[in-house]
CSV table of N, CA and C in Angstrom, one decimal:
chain,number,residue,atom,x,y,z
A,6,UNK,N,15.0,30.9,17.1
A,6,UNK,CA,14.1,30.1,16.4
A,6,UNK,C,14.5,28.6,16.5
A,7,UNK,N,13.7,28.1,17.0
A,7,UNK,CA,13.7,26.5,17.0
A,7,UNK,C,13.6,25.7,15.8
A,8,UNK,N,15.0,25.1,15.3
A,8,UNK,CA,15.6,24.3,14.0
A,8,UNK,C,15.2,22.9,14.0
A,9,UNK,N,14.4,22.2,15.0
A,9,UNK,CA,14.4,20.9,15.1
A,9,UNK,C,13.1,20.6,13.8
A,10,UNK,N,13.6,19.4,13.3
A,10,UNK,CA,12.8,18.7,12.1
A,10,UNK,C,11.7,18.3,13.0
A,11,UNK,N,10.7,19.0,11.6
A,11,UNK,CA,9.2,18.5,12.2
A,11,UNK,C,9.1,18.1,10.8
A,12,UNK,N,7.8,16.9,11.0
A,12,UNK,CA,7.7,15.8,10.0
A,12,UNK,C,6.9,16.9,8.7
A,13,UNK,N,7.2,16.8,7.9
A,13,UNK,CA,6.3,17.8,6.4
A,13,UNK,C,7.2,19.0,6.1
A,14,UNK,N,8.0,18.9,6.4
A,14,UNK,CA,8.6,20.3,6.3
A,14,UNK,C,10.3,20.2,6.2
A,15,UNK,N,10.8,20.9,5.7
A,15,UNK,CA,12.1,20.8,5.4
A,15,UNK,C,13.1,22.0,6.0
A,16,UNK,N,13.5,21.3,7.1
A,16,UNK,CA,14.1,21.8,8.3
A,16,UNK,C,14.9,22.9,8.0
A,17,UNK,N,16.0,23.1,6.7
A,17,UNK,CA,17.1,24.0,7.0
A,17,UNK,C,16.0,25.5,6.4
A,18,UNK,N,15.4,25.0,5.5
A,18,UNK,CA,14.6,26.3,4.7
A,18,UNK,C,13.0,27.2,5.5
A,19,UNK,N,12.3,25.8,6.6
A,19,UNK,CA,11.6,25.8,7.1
A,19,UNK,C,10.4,25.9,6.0
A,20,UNK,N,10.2,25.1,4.8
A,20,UNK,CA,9.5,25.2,4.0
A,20,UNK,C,8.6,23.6,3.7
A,21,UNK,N,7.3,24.2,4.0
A,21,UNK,CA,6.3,22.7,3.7
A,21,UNK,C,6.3,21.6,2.6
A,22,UNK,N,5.9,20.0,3.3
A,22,UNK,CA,5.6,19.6,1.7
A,22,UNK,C,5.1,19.9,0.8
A,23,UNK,N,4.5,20.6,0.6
A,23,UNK,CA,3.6,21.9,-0.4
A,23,UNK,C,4.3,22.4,-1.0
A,24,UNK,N,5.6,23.1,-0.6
A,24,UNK,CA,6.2,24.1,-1.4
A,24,UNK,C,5.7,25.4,-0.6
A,25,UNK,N,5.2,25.6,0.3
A,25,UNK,CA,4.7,26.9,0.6
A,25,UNK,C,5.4,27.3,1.9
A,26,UNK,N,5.9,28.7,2.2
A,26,UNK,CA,6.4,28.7,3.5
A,26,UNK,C,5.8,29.1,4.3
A,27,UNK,N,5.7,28.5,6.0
A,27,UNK,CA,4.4,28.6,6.8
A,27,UNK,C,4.9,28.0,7.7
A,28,UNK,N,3.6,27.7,8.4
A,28,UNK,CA,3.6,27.0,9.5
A,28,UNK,C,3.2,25.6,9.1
A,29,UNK,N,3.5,24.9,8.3
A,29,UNK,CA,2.8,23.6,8.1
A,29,UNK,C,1.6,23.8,7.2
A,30,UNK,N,0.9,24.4,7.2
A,30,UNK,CA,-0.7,24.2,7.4
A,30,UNK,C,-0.5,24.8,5.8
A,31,UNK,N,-1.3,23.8,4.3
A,31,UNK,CA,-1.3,24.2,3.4
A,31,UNK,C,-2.4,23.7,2.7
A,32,UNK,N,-3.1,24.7,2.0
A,32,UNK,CA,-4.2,24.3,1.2
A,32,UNK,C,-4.5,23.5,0.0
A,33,UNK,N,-3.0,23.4,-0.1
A,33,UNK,CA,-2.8,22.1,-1.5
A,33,UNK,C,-2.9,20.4,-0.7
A,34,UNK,N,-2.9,20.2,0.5
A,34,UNK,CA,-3.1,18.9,1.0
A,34,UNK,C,-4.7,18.6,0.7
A,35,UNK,N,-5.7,19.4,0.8
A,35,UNK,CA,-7.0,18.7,0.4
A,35,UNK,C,-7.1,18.5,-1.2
A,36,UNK,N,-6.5,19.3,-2.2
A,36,UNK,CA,-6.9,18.9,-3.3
A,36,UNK,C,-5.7,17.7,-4.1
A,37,UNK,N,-4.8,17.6,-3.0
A,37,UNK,CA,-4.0,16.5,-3.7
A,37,UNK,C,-4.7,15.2,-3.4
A,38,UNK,N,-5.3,15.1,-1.7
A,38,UNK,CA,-6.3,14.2,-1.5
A,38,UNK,C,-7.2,13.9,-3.2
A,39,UNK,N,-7.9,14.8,-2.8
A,39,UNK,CA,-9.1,14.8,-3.6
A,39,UNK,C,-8.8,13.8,-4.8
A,40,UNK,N,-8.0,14.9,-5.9
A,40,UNK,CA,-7.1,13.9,-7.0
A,40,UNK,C,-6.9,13.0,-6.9
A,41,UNK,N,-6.0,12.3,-5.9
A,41,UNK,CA,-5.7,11.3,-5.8
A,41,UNK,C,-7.2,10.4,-5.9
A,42,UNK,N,-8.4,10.4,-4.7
A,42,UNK,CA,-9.1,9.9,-4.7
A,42,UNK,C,-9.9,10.1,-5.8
A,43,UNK,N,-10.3,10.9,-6.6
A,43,UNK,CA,-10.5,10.8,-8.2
A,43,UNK,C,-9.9,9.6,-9.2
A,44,UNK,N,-8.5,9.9,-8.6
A,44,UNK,CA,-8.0,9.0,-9.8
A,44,UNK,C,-8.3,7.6,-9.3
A,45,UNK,N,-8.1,7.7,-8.3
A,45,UNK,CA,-8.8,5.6,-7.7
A,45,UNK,C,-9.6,5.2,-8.2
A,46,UNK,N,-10.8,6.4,-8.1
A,46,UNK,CA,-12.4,6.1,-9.0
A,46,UNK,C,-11.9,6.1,-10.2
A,47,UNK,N,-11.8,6.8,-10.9
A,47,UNK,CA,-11.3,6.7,-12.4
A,47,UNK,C,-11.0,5.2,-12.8
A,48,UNK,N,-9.8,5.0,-12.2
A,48,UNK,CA,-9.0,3.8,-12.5
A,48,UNK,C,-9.9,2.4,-12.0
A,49,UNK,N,-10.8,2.6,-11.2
A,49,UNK,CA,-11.7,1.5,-10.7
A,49,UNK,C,-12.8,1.1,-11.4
A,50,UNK,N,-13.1,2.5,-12.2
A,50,UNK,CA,-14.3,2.4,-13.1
A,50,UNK,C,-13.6,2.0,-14.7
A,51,UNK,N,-11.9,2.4,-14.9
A,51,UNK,CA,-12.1,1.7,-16.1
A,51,UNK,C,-11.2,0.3,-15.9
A,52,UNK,N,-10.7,-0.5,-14.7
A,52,UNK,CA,-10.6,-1.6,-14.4
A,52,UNK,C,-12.2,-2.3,-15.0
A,53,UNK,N,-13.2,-2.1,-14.1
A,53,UNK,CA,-14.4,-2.5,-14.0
A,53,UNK,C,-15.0,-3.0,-15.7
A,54,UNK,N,-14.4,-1.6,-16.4
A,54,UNK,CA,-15.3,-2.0,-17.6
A,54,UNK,C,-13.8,-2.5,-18.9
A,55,UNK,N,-13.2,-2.8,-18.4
A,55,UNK,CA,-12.4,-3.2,-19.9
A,55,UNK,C,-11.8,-4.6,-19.6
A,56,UNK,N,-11.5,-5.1,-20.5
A,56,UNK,CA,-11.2,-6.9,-20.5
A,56,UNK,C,-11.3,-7.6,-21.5
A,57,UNK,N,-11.3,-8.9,-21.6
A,57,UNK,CA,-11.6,-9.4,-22.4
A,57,UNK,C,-13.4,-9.3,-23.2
A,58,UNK,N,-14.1,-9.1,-22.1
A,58,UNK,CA,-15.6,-8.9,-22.2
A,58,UNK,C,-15.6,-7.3,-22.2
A,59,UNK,N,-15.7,-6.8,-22.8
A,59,UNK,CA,-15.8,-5.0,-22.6
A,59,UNK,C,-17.3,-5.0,-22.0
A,60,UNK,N,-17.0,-3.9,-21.4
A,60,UNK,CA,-18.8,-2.9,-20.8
A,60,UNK,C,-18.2,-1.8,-21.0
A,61,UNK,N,-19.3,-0.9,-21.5
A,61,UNK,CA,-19.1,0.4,-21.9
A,61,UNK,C,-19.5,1.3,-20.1
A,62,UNK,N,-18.5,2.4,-20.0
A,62,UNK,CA,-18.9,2.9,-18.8
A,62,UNK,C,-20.2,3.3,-18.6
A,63,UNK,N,-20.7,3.5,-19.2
A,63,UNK,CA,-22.6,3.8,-18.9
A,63,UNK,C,-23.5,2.5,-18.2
A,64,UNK,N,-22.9,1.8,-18.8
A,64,UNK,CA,-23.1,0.5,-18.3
A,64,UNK,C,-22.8,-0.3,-17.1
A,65,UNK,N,-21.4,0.0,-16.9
A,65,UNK,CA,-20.6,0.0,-15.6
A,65,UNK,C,-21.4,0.7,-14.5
A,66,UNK,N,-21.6,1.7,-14.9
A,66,UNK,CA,-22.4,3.2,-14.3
A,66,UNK,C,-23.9,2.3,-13.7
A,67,UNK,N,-24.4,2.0,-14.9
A,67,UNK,CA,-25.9,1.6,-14.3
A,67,UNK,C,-25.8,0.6,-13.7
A,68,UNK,N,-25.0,-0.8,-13.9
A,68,UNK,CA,-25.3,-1.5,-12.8
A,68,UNK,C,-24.2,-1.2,-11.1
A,69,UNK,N,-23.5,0.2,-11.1
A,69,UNK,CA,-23.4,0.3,-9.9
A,69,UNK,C,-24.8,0.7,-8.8
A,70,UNK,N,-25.2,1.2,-10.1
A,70,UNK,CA,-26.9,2.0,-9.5
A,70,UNK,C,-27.5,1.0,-9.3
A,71,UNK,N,-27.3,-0.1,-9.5
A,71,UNK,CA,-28.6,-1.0,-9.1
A,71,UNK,C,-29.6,-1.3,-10.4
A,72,UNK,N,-29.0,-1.0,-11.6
A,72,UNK,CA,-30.5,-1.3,-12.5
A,72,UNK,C,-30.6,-2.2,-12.7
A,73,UNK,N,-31.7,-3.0,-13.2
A,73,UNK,CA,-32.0,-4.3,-13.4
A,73,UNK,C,-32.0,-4.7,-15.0
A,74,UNK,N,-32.0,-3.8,-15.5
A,74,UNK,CA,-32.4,-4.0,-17.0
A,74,UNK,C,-31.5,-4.6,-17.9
A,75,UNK,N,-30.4,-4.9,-17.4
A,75,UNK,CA,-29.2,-5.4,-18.1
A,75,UNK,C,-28.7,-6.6,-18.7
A,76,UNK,N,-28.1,-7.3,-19.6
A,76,UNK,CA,-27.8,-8.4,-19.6
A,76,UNK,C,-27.1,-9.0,-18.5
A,77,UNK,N,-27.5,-10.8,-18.1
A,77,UNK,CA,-27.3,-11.5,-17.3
A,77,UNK,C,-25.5,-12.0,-17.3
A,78,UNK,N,-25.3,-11.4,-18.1
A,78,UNK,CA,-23.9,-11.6,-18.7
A,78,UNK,C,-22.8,-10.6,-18.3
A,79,UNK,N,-23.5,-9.7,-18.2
A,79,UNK,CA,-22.6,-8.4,-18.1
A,79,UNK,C,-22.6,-8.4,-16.5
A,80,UNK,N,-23.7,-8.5,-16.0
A,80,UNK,CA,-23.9,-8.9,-14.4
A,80,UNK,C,-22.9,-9.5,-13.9
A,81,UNK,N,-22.8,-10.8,-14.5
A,81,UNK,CA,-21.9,-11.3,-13.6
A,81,UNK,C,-20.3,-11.3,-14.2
A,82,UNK,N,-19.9,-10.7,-14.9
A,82,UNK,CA,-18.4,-10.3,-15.3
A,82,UNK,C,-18.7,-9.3,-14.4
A,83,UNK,N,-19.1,-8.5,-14.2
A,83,UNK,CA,-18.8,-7.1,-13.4
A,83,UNK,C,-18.8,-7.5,-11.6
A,84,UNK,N,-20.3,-8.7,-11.6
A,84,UNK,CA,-20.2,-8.4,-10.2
A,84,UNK,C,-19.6,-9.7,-9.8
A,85,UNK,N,-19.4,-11.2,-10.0
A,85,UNK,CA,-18.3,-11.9,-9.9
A,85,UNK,C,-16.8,-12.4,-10.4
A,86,UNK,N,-16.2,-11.6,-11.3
A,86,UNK,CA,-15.0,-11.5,-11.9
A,86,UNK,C,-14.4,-10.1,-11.1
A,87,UNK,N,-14.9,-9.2,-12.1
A,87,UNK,CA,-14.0,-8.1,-11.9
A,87,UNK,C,-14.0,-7.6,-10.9
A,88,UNK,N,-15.3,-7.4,-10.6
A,88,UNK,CA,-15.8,-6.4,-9.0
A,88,UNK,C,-14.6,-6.8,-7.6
A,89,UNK,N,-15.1,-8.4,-7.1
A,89,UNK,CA,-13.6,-8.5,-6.7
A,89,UNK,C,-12.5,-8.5,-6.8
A,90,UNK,N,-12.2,-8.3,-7.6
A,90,UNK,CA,-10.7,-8.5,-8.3
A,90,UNK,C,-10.3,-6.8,-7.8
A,91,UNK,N,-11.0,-5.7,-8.0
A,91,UNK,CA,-10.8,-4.9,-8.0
A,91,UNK,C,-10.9,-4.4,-6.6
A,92,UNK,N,-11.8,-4.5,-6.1
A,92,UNK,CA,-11.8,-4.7,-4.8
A,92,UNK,C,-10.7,-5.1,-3.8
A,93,UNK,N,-10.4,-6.0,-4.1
A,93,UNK,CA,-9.0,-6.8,-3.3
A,93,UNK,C,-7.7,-5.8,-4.0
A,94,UNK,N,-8.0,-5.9,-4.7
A,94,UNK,CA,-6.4,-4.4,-5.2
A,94,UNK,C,-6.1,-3.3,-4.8
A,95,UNK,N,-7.9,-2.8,-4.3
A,95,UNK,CA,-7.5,-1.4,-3.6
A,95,UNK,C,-7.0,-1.9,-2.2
A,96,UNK,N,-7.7,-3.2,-1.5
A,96,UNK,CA,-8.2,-3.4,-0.2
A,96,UNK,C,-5.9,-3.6,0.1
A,97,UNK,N,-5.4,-4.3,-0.5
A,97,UNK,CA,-4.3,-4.9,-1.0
A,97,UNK,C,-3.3,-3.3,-1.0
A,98,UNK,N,-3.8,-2.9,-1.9
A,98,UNK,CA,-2.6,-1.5,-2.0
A,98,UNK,C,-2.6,-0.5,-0.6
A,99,UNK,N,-4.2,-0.4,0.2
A,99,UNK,CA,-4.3,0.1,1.4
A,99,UNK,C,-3.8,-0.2,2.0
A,100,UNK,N,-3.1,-1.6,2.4
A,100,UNK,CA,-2.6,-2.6,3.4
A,100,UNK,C,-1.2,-2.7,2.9
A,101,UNK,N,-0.9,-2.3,1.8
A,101,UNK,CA,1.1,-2.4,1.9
A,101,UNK,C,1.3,-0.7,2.2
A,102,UNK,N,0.3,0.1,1.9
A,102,UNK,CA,0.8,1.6,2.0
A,102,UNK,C,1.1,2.0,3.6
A,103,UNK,N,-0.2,1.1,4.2
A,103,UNK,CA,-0.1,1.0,5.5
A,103,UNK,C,0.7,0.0,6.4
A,104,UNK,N,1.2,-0.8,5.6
A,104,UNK,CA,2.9,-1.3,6.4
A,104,UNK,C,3.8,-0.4,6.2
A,105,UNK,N,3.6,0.3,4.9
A,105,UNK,CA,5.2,0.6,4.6
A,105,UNK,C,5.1,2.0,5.8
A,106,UNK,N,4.0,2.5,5.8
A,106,UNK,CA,3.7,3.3,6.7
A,106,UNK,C,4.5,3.5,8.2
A,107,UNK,N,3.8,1.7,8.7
A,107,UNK,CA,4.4,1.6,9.7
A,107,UNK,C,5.7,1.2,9.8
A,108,UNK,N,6.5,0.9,9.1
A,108,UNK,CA,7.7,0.4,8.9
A,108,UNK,C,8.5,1.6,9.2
A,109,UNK,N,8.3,2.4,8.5
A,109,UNK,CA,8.7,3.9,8.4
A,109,UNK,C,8.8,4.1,9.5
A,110,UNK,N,7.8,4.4,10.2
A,110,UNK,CA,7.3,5.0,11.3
A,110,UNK,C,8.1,4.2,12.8
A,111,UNK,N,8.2,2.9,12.5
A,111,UNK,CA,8.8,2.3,14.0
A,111,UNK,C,10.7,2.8,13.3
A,112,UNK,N,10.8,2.6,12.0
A,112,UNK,CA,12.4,2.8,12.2
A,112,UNK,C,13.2,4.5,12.1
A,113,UNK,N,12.3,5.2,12.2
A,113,UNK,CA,12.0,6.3,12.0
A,113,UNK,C,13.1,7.3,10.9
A,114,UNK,N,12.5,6.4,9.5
A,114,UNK,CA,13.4,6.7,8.6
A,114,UNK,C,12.9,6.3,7.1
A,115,UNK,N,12.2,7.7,6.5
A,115,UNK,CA,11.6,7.6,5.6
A,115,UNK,C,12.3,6.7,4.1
A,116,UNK,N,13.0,6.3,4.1
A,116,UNK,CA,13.5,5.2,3.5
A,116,UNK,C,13.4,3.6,3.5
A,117,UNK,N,13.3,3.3,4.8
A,117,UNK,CA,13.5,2.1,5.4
A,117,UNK,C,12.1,1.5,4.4
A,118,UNK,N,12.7,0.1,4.1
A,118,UNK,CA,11.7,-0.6,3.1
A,118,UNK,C,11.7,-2.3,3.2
A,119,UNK,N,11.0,-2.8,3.0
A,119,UNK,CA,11.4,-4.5,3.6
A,119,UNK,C,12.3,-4.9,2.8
A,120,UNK,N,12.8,-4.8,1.8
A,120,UNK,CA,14.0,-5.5,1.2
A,120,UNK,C,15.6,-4.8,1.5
A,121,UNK,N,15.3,-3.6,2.2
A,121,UNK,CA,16.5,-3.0,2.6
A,121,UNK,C,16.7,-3.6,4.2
A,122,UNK,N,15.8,-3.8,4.3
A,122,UNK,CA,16.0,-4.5,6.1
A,122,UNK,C,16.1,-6.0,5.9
A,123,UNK,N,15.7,-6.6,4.9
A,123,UNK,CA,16.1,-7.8,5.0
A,123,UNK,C,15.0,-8.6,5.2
A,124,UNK,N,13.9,-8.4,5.3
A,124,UNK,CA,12.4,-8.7,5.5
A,124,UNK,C,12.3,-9.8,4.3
A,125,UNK,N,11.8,-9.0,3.0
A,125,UNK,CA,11.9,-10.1,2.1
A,125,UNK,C,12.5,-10.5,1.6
A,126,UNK,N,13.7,-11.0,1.6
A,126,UNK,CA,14.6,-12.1,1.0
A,126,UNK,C,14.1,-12.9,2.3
A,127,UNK,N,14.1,-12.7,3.6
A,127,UNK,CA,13.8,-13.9,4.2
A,127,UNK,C,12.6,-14.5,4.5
A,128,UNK,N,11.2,-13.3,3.9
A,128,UNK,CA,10.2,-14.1,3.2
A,128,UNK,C,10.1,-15.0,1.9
A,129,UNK,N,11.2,-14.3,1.1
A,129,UNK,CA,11.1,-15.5,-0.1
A,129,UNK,C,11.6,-16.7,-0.1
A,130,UNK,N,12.6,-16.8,1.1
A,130,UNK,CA,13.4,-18.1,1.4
A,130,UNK,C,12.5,-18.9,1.9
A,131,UNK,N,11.5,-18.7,2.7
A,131,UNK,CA,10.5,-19.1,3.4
A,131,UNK,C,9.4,-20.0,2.3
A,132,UNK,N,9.1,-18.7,1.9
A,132,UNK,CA,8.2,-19.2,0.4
A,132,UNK,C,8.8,-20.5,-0.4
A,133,UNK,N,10.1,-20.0,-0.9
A,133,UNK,CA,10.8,-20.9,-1.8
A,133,UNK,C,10.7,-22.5,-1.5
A,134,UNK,N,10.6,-22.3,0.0
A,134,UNK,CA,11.5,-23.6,0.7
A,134,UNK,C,9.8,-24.3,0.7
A,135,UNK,N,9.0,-23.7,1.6
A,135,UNK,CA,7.1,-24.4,1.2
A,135,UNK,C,7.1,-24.7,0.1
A,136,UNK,N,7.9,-24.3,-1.2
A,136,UNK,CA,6.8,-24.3,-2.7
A,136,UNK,C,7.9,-25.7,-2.9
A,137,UNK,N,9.0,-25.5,-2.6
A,137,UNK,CA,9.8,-27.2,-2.7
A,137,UNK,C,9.6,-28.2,-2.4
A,138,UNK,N,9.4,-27.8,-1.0
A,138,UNK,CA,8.6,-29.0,-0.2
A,138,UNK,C,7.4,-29.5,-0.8
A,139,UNK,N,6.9,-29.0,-1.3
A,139,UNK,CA,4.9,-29.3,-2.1
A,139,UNK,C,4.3,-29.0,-0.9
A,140,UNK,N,4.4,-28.0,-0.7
A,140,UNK,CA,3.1,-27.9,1.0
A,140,UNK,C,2.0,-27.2,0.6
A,141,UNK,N,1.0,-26.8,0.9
A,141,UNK,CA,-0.4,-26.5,1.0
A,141,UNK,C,-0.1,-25.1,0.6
A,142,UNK,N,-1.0,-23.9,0.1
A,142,UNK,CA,-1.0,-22.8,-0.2
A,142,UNK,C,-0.8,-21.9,1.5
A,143,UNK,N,-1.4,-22.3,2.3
A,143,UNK,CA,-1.5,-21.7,3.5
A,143,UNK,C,-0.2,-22.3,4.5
A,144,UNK,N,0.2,-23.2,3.7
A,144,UNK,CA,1.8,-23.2,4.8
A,144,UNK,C,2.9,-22.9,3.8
A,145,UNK,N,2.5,-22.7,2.8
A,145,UNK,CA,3.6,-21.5,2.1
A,145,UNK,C,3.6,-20.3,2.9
A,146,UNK,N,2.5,-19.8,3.1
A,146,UNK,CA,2.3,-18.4,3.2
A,146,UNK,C,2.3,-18.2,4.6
A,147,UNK,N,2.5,-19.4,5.8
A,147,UNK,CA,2.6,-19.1,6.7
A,147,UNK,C,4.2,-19.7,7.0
A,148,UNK,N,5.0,-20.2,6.5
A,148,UNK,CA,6.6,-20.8,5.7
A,148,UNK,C,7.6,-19.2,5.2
A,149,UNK,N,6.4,-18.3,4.7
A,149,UNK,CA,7.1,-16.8,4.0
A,149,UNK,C,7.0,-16.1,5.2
A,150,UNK,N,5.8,-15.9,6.0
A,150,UNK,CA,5.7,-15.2,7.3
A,150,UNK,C,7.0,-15.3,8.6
A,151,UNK,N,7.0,-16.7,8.9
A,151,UNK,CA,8.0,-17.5,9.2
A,151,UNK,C,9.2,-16.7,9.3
A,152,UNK,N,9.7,-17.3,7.6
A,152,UNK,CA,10.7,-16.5,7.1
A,152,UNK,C,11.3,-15.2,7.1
A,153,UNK,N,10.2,-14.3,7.2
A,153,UNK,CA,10.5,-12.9,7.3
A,153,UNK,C,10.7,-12.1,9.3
A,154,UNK,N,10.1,-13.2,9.7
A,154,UNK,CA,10.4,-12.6,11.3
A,154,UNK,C,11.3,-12.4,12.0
A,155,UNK,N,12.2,-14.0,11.9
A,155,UNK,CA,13.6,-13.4,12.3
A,155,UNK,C,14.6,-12.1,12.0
A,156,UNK,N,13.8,-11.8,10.8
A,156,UNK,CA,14.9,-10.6,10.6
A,156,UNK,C,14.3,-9.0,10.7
A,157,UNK,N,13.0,-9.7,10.8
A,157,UNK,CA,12.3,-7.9,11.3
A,157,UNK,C,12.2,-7.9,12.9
A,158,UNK,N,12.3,-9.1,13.6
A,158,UNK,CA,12.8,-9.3,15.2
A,158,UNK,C,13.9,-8.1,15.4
A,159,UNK,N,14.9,-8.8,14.7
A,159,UNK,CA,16.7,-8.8,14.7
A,159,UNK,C,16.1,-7.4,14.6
A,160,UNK,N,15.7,-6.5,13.5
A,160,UNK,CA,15.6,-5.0,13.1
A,160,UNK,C,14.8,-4.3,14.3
A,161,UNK,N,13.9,-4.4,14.5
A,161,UNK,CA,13.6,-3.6,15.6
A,161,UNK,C,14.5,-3.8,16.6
A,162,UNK,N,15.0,-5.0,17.0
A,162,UNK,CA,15.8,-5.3,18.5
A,162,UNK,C,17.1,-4.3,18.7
A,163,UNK,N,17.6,-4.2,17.4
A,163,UNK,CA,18.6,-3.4,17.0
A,163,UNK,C,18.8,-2.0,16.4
A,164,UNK,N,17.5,-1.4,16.2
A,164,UNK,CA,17.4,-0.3,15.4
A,164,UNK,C,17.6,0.7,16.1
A,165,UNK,N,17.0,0.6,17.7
A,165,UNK,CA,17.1,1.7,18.6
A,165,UNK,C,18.6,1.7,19.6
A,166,UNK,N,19.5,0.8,19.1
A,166,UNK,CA,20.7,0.9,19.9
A,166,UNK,C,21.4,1.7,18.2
A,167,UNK,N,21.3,1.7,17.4
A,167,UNK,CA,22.0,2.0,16.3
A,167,UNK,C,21.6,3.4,16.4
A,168,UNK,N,20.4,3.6,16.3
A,168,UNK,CA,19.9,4.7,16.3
A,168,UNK,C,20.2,6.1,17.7
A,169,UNK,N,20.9,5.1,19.0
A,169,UNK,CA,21.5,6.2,19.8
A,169,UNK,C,22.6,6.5,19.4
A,170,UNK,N,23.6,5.2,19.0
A,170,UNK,CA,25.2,5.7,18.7
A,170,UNK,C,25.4,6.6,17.5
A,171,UNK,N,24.2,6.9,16.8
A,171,UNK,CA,24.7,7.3,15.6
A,171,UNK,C,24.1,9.1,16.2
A,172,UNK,N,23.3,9.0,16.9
A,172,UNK,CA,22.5,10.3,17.7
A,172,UNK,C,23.8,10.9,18.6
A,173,UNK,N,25.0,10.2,18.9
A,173,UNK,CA,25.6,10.9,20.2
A,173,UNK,C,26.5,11.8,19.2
């Protein structure tokens, strides 16, 4: 029997992220999706309606449908306040899940995280150093970018020689 780690599964027992023993393949990955994607709606619908200005979800509800009938007030707290706001948070949490993703994935080491590689402290040095200076919002943020390259260069340049000597 072939012992080599395959990704979901737990090598010495040969038993899935599930908990179930198999070949991989388990029926609890669609409803953990699902939940999860439940709870995003959940939490998006009660972002949407609570605040300083309350909307009751029925409300929330009808103006995602489109109705017209509503106060001109509630319209636009939901659809120029909050709506984006909420929007950019999912859009935002998609886009760090999917670095850390790939972070993972190039150093091939489900731990590996930007502050353990050194990433951001040398984006905050970056940041720090633009917000001292008084520079512009966008050369801060291109001052943090900056800052963080040298050392995720250095990390990939060096991760795959570290990663043979520690293999022999």
């Amino acid at each position: 029997m072939d012992r080599r780690f395959s990704p979901g599964t737990d090598s010495a027992r040969g038993i899935d992220a599930a908990g179930s023993p198999g070949n991989g393949e388990s029926l609890a990955w669609p409803w953990v999706v699902g939940a999860l994607a439940f709870a995003l709606a959940a939490s998006a619908l009660y972002a949407l309606g609570s605040g300083r200005f309350h909307l009751p979800l029925g409300e929330v509800l009808r103006m995602l449908a489109g109705s017209q009938d509503l106060p001109s007030t509630a319209e636009t707290v939901l659809w120029q306040i909050r709506g984006p706001r909420v929007l950019a948070s999912i859009v935002v949490g998609a886009a760090l899940a999917a670095s850390g993703v790939a972070l993972q994935s190039v150093f091939r080491n489900p731990l590996a995280a930007p502050d353990l590689l050194g990433v951001s402290a040398g984006a905050a040095l970056g940041a720090v150093l633009g917000i001292f200076l008084g520079w512009s919002v966008f050369a801060i943020q291109a001052s943090a970018f900056a800052g963080g390259s040298p050392r995720w260069r250095w990390s990939t340049r060096w991760a795959p020689c570290c990663r043979c000597a520690i293999a022999r």
